Coordinates of C-alpha atoms in Angstrom, one line a residue:
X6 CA -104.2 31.8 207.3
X7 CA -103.4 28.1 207.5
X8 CA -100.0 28.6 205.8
X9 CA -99.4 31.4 207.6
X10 CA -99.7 29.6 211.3
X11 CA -97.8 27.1 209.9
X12 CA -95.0 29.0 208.9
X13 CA -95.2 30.7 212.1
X14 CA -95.1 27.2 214.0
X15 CA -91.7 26.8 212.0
X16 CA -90.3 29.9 212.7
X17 CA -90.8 29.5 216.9
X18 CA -90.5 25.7 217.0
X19 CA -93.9 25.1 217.8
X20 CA -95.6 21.7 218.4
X21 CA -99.0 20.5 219.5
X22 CA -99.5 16.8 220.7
X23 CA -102.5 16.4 218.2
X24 CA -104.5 17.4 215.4
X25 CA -107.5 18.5 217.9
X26 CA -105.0 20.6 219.8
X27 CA -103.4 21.9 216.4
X28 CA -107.3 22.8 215.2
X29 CA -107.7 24.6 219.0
X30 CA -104.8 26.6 218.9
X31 CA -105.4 27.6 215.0
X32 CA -108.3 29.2 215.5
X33 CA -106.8 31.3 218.2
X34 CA -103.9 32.5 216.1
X35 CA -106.5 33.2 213.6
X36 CA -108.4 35.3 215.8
X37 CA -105.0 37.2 217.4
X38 CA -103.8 37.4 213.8
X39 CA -106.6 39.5 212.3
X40 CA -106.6 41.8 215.5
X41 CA -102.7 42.2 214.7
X42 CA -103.3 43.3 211.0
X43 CA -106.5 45.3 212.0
X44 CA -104.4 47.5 214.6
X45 CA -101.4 47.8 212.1
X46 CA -103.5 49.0 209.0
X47 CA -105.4 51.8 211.1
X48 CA -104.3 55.4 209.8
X49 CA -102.2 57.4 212.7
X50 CA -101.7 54.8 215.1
X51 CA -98.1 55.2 216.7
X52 CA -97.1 51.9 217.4
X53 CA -97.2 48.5 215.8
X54 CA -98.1 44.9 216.3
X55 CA -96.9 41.7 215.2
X56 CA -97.5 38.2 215.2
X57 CA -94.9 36.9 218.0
X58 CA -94.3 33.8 220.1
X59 CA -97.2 34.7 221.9
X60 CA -99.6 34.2 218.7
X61 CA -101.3 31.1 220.0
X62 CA -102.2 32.2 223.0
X63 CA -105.6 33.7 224.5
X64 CA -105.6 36.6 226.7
X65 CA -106.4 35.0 229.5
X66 CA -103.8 32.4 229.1
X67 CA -100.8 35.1 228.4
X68 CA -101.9 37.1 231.5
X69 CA -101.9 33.9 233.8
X70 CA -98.6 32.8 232.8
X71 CA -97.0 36.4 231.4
X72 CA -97.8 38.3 234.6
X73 CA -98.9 37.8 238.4
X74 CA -97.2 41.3 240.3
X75 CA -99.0 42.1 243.7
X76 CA -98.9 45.9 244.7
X77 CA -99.3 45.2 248.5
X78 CA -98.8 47.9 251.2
X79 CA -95.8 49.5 253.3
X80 CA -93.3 47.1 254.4
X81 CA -90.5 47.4 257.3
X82 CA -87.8 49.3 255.0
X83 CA -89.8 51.1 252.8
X84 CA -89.2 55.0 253.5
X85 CA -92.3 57.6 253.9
X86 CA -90.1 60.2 252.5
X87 CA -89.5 60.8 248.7
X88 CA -85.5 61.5 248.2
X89 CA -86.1 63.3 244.9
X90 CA -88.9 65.1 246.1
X91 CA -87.3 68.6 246.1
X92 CA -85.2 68.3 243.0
X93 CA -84.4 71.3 241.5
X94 CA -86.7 71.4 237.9
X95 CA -84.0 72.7 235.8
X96 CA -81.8 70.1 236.9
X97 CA -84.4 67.4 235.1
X98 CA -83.0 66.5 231.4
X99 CA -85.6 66.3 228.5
X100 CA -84.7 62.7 227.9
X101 CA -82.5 59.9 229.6
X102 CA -81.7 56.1 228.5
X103 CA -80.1 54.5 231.2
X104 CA -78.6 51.6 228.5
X105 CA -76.4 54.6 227.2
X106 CA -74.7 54.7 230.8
X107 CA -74.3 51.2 230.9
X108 CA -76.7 50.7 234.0
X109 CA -79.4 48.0 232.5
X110 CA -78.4 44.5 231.6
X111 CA -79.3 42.7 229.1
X112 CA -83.3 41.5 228.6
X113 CA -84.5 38.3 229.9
X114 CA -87.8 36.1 230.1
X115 CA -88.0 37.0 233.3
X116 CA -86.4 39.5 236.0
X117 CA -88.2 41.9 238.0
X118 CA -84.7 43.6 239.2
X119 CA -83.5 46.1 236.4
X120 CA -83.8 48.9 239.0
X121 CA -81.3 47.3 241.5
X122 CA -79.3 46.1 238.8
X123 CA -79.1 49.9 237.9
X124 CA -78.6 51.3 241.4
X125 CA -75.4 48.6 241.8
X126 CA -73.8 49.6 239.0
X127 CA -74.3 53.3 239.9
X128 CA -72.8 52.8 243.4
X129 CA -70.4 50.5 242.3
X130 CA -69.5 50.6 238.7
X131 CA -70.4 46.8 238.5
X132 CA -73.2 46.1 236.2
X133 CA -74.3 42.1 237.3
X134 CA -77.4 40.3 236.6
X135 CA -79.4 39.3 239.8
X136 CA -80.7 35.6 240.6
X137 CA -84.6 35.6 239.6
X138 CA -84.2 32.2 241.0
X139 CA -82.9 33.0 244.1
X140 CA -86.0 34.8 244.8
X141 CA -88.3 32.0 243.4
X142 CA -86.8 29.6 245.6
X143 CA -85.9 31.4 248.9
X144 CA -88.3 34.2 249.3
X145 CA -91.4 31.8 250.6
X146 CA -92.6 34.5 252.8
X147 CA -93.5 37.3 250.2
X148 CA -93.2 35.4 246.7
X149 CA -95.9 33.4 244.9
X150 CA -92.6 31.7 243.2
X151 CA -93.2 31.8 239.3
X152 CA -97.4 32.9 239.8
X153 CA -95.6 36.3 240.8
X154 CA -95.3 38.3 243.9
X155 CA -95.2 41.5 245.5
X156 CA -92.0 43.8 243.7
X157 CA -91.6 45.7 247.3
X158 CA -91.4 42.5 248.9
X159 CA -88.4 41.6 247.1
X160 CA -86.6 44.7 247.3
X161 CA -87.1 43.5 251.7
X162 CA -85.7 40.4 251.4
X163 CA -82.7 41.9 249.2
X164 CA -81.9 44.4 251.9
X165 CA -82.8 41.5 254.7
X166 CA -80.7 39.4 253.0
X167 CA -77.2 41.1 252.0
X168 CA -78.0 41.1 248.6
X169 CA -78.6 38.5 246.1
X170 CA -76.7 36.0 244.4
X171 CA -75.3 36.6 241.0
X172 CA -77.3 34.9 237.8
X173 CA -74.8 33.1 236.7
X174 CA -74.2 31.5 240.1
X175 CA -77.8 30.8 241.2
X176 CA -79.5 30.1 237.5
X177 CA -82.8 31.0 236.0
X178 CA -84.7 27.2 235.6
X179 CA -88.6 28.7 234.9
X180 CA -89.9 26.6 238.0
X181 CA -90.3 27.0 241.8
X182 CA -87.2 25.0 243.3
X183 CA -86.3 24.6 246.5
X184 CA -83.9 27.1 248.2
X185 CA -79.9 26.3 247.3
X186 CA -78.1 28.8 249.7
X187 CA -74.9 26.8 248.5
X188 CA -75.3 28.1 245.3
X189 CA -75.1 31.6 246.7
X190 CA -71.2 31.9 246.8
X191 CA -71.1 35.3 245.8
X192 CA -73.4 38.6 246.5
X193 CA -74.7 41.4 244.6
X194 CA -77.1 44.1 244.2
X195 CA -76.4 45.5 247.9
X196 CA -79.7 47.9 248.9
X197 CA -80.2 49.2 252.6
X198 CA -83.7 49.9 252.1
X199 CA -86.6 51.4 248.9
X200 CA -89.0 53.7 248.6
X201 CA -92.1 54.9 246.9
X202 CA -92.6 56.9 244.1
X203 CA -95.5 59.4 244.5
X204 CA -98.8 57.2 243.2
X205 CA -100.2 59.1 240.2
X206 CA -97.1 62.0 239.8
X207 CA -95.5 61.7 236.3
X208 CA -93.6 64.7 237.5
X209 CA -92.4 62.8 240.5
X210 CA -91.7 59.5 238.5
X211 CA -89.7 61.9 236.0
X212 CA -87.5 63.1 238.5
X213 CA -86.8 59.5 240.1
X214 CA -85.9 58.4 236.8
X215 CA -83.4 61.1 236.0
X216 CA -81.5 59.7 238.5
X217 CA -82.1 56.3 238.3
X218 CA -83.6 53.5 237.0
X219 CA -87.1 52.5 238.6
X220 CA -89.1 49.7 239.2
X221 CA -92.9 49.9 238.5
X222 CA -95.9 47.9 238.1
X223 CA -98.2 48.3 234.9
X224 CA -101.5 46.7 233.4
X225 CA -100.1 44.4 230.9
X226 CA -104.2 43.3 230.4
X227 CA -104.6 46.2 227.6
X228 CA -105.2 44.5 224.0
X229 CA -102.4 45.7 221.9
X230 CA -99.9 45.2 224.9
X231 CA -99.4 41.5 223.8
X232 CA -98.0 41.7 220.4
X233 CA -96.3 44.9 220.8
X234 CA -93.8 45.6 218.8
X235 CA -92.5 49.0 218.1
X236 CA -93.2 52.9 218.2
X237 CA -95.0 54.9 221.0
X238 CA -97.9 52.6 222.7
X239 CA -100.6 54.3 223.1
X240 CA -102.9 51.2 222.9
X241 CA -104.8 50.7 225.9
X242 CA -103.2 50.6 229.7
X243 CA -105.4 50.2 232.5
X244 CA -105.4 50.3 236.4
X245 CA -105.3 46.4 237.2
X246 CA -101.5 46.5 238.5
X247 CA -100.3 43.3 237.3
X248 CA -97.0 43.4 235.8
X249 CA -93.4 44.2 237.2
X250 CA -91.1 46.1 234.8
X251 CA -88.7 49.0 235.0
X252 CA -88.7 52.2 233.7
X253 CA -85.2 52.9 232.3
X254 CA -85.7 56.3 230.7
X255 CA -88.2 58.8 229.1
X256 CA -88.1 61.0 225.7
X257 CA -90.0 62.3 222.9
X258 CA -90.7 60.4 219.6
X259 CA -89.7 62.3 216.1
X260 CA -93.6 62.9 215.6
X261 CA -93.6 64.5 219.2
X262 CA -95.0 61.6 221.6
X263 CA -93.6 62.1 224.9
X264 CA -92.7 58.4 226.4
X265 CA -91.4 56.1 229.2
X266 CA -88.6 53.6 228.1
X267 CA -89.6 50.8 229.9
X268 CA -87.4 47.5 230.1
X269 CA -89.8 44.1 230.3
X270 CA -89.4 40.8 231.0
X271 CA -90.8 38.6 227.9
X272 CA -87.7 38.2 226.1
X273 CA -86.0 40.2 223.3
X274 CA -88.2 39.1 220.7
X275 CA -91.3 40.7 222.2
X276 CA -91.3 44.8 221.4
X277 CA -88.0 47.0 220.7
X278 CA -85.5 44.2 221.2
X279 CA -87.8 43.6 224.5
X280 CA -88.1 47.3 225.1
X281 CA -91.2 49.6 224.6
X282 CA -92.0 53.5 224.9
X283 CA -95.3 53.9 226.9
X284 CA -96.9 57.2 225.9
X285 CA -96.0 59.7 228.7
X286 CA -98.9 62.8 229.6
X287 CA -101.1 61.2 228.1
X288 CA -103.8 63.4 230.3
X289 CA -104.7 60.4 232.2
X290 CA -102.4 59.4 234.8
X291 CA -104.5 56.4 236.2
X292 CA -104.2 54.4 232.4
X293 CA -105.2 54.8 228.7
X294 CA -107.7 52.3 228.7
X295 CA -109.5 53.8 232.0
X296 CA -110.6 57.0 229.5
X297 CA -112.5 54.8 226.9
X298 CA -114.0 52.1 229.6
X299 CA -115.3 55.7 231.4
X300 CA -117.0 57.0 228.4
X301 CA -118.4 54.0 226.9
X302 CA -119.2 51.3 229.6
X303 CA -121.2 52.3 233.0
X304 CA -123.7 49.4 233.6
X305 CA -124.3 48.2 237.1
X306 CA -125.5 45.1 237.6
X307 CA -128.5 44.9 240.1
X308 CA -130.1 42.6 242.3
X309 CA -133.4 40.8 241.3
X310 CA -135.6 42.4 244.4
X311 CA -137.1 44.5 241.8
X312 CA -140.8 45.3 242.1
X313 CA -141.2 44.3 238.3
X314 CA -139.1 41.3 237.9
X315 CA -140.5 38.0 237.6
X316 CA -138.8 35.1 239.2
X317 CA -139.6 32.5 236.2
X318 CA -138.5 32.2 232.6
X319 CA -141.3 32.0 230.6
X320 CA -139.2 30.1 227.4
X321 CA -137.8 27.3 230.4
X322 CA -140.3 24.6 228.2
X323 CA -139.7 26.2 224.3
X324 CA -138.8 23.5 222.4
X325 CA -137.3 23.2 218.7
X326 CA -135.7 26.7 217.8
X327 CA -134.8 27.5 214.6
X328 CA -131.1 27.0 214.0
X329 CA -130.2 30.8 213.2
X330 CA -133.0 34.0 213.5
X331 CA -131.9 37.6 212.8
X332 CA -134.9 40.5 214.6
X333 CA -133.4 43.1 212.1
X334 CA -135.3 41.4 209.2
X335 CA -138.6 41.1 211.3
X336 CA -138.6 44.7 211.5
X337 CA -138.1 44.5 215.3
X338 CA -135.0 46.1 215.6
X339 CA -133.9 50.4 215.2
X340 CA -131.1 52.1 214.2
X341 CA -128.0 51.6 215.8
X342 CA -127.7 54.8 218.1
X343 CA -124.2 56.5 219.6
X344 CA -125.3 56.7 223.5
X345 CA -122.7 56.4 225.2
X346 CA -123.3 55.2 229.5
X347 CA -126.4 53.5 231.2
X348 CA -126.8 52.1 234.6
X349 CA -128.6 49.3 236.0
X350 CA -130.7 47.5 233.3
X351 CA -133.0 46.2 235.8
X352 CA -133.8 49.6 237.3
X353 CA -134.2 51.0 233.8
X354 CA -137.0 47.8 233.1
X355 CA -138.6 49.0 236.6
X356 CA -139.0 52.4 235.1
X357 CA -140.6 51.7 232.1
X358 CA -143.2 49.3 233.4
X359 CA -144.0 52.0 236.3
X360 CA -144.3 55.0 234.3
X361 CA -146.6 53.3 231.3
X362 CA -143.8 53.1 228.6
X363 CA -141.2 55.8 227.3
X364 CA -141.4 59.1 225.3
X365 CA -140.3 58.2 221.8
X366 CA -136.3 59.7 221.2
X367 CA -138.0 62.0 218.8
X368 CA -140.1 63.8 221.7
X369 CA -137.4 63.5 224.4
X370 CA -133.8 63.5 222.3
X371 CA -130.7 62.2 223.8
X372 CA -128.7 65.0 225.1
X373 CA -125.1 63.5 225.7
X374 CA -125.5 64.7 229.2
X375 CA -127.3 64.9 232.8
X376 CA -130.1 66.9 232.7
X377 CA -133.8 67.9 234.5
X378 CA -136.5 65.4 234.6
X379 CA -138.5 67.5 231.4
X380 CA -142.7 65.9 232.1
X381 CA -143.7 68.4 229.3
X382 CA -141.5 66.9 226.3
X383 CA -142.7 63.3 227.2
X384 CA -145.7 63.4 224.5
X385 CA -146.1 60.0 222.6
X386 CA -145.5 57.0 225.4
X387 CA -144.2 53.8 223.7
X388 CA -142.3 50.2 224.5
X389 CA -145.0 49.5 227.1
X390 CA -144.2 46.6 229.3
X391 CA -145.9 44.7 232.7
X392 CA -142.7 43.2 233.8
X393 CA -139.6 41.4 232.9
X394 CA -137.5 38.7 234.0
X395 CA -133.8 37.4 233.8
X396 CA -132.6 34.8 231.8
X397 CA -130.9 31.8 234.0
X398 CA -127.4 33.1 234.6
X399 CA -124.4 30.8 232.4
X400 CA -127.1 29.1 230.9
X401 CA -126.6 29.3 226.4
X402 CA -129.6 26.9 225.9
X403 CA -131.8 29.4 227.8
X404 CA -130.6 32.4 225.8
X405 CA -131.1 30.6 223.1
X406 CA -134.5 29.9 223.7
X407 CA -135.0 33.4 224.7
X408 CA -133.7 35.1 221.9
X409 CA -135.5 33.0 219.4
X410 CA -138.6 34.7 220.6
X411 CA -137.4 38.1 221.0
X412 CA -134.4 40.7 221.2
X413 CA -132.4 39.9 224.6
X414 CA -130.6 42.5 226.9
X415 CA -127.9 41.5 228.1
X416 CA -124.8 42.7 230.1
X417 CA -121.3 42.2 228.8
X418 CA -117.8 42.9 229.3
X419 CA -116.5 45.3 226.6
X420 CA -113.0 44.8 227.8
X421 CA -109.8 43.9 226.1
X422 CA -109.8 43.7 221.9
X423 CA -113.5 45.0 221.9
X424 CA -113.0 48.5 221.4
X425 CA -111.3 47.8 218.6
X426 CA -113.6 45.3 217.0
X427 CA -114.3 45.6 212.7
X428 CA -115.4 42.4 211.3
X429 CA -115.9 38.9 211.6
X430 CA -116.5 36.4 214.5
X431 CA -115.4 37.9 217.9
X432 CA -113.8 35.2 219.4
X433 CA -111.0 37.3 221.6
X434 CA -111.0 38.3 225.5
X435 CA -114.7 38.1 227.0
X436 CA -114.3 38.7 230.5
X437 CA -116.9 38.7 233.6
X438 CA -116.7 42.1 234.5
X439 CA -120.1 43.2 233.7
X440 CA -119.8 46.3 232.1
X441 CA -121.4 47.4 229.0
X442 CA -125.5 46.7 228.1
X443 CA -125.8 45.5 224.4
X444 CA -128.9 43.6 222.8
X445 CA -128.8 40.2 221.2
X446 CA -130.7 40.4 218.4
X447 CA -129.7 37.0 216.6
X448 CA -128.1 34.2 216.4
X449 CA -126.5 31.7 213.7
X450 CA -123.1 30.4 212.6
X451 CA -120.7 31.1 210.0
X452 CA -119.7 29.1 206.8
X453 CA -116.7 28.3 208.4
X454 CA -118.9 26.4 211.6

């Protein structure tokens, strides 16, 4: 893996000020790398990975300087109605690319105006590349300059503003400047006002985009959506709007994946020459990654006015735990199980220490579904407990400490790379969106340290 991060430092002109920063950044490729080669050798997956320019780079990091859209409310020129609301069904082609028709310049690392760029050279026959910069610099009332901004905001200031400036008179310099209106000597991109797309209609969005190109905002957080780089993405998409991009057409893959063509911003190395096909009906409208978080996550995370709860931490004074422990061979931990949801984990606690225990899962078997409150099948009570109490919160010397003396439950966030997770040392994407309940049932490190 060493050789290979070096030869893809070569390859992208990548540098690190030290050996310490070198070792830092290693062990994240290392850790985005394996993901990459785990997604490409799964059996019927539709799209690819690979190991880009992006490679060194946590999730956290790409997201904070690979995206920053705002989807704010209704502004001044933005229409109620819906223009292609009553377009005639027939009338809809099975597929459109908007490139064919000369309508979508060329990709950039950056650029959140494909749609306006389109819309010009369909009223016009001129196909010019709008000033990003211009919009960095000038637009101080709607724009967060290069942390992002709202996308409707800057179709206002276009249409408050006679247009934009060209690129090449008012250049791209990947920094917040100060606004250069003698730069602007020429204008472009003329719009007298936007409007929204119907929230949640793929039928609606297909019919905008029939007849012209269209500017949306996406989830770029899903794991996968990264390292993209070819096929039908089907990876996961959720509902965190954080990314401008612009859907330039829609189709059907040879294996019969119906798609969006959507034109990004992260340079023509990332994806299809900077390009990807986002799985169209996929049966969930609001994101791909919504469906698994809804069937596999659910925990709420409760207060600690429970009757049960204690407010002190028994191990606070443990001293001298072992360096690794593993429950499973002490015989203190069961089959792994396929159950799906919970809810609060301290309301579950309060349960069991109210009601003397639980029925064993052999009396009272998971069902994979709601169900009546069944007294009669709860014949054998086990896992008795008095009480619990929390372990301090951000504190890894306390868990420590606690889980040397028992199995932990704990609250995590099962977000990003997780689903996906086979072997090894998880060191991708752990948020703080609380999430999922898991037990820790060990600790220890690897040969590697």
């Amino acid at each position: 893996m060493a050789k290979r991060h070096q030869q893809w430092m070569t390859g992208f002109g990548r540098s690190y000020k030290d050996a310490a920063e070198k070792a830092h950044r290693f062990k994240i490729f290392k850790a985005n790398a394996a993901f990459i080669d785990t997604i490409n050798a799964a059996e019927n997956r539709s799209y690819t990975l690979a190991i880009n320019k992006f490679a060194d780079l946590t999730h956290k990091e790409f997201l904070s300087t690979k995206t920053g859209a705002m989807v704010g409310m209704g502004s001044p020129r933005a229409s109620s109605a819906f223009m292609y609301a009553d377009a005639d069904d027939d009338d809809i082609p099975d597929s459109i690319d908007w490139r064919d028709m000369g309508a979508v310049t060329e990709v950039k690392s950056q650029g959140q105006f494909a749609a306006t760029e389109g819309i010009n050279q369909l009223t016009t026959g001129d196909l010019v590349s709008l000033s990003e910069q211009e919009l960095i610099d000038c637009d101080n009332t709607h724009s967060r300059g290069c942390s992002g901004g709202y996308p409707d905001k800057a179709f206002q200031y276009i249409a408050d503003n006679d247009c934009l400036s060209p690129d090449s008179d008012y250049l791209y310099e990947e920094a917040d400047g100060s606004c250069s209106p003698e730069l602007a000597t020429s204008r472009a991109g003329k719009i007298s006002g936007y409007e929204y797309v119907p929230s949640n209609d793929e039928a609606a969005l297909m019919k905008a985009v029939a007849n012209q190109p269209v500017s949306v905002v996406i989830d770029a957080g899903g794991a996968g959506f990264q390292f993209h780089r070819s096929g039908v993405f089907t990876g996961e998409c959720g509902t965190q709007m954080n990314h401008a991009v612009a859907v330039v057409g829609y189709g059907e893959s040879s294996d019969g994946i119906k798609y969006w063509l959507v034109k990004n911003s992260w340079g023509a190395e990332w994806g299809e020459d900077g390009y990807v096909k986002i799985q169209r009906e996929s049966g969930n409208v609001e994101g791909l990654y919504e469906e698994f978080l809804s069937t596999r996550t659910g925990l709420k995370m409760g207060s600690h006015s429970h009757q049960n709860v204690s407010s002190s931490f028994m191990y606070a004074d443990v001293a001298d735990a072992p360096a690794s422990v593993d429950w499973r061979t002490k015989g203190a931990v069961t089959d792994v199980k396929n159950q799906r949801r919970c809810g609060k984990i301290n309301a579950a606690f309060d349960y069991i220490a109210s009601n003397g225990g639980l029925s064993t899962e052999s009396d009272y078997p998971f069902e994979e579904a709601d169900g009546s409150c069944s007294p009669e099948r709860a014949g054998t009570r086990a896992g008795e407990i008095s009480g619990y109490e929390s372990v301090p919160a951000n504190d890894k010397a306390a868990l420590l400490n606690a889980v040397a003396n028992q199995p932990v439950t704990v609250g995590i966030d099962a977000g990003g790379a997780f689903k996906f997770h086979r072997s090894g040392v998880f060191t991708g994407d752990c948020g703080t969106n609380l999430n999922h309940t898991v037990t820790i049932v060990g600790y220890g490190r690897v040969a590697t340290g």
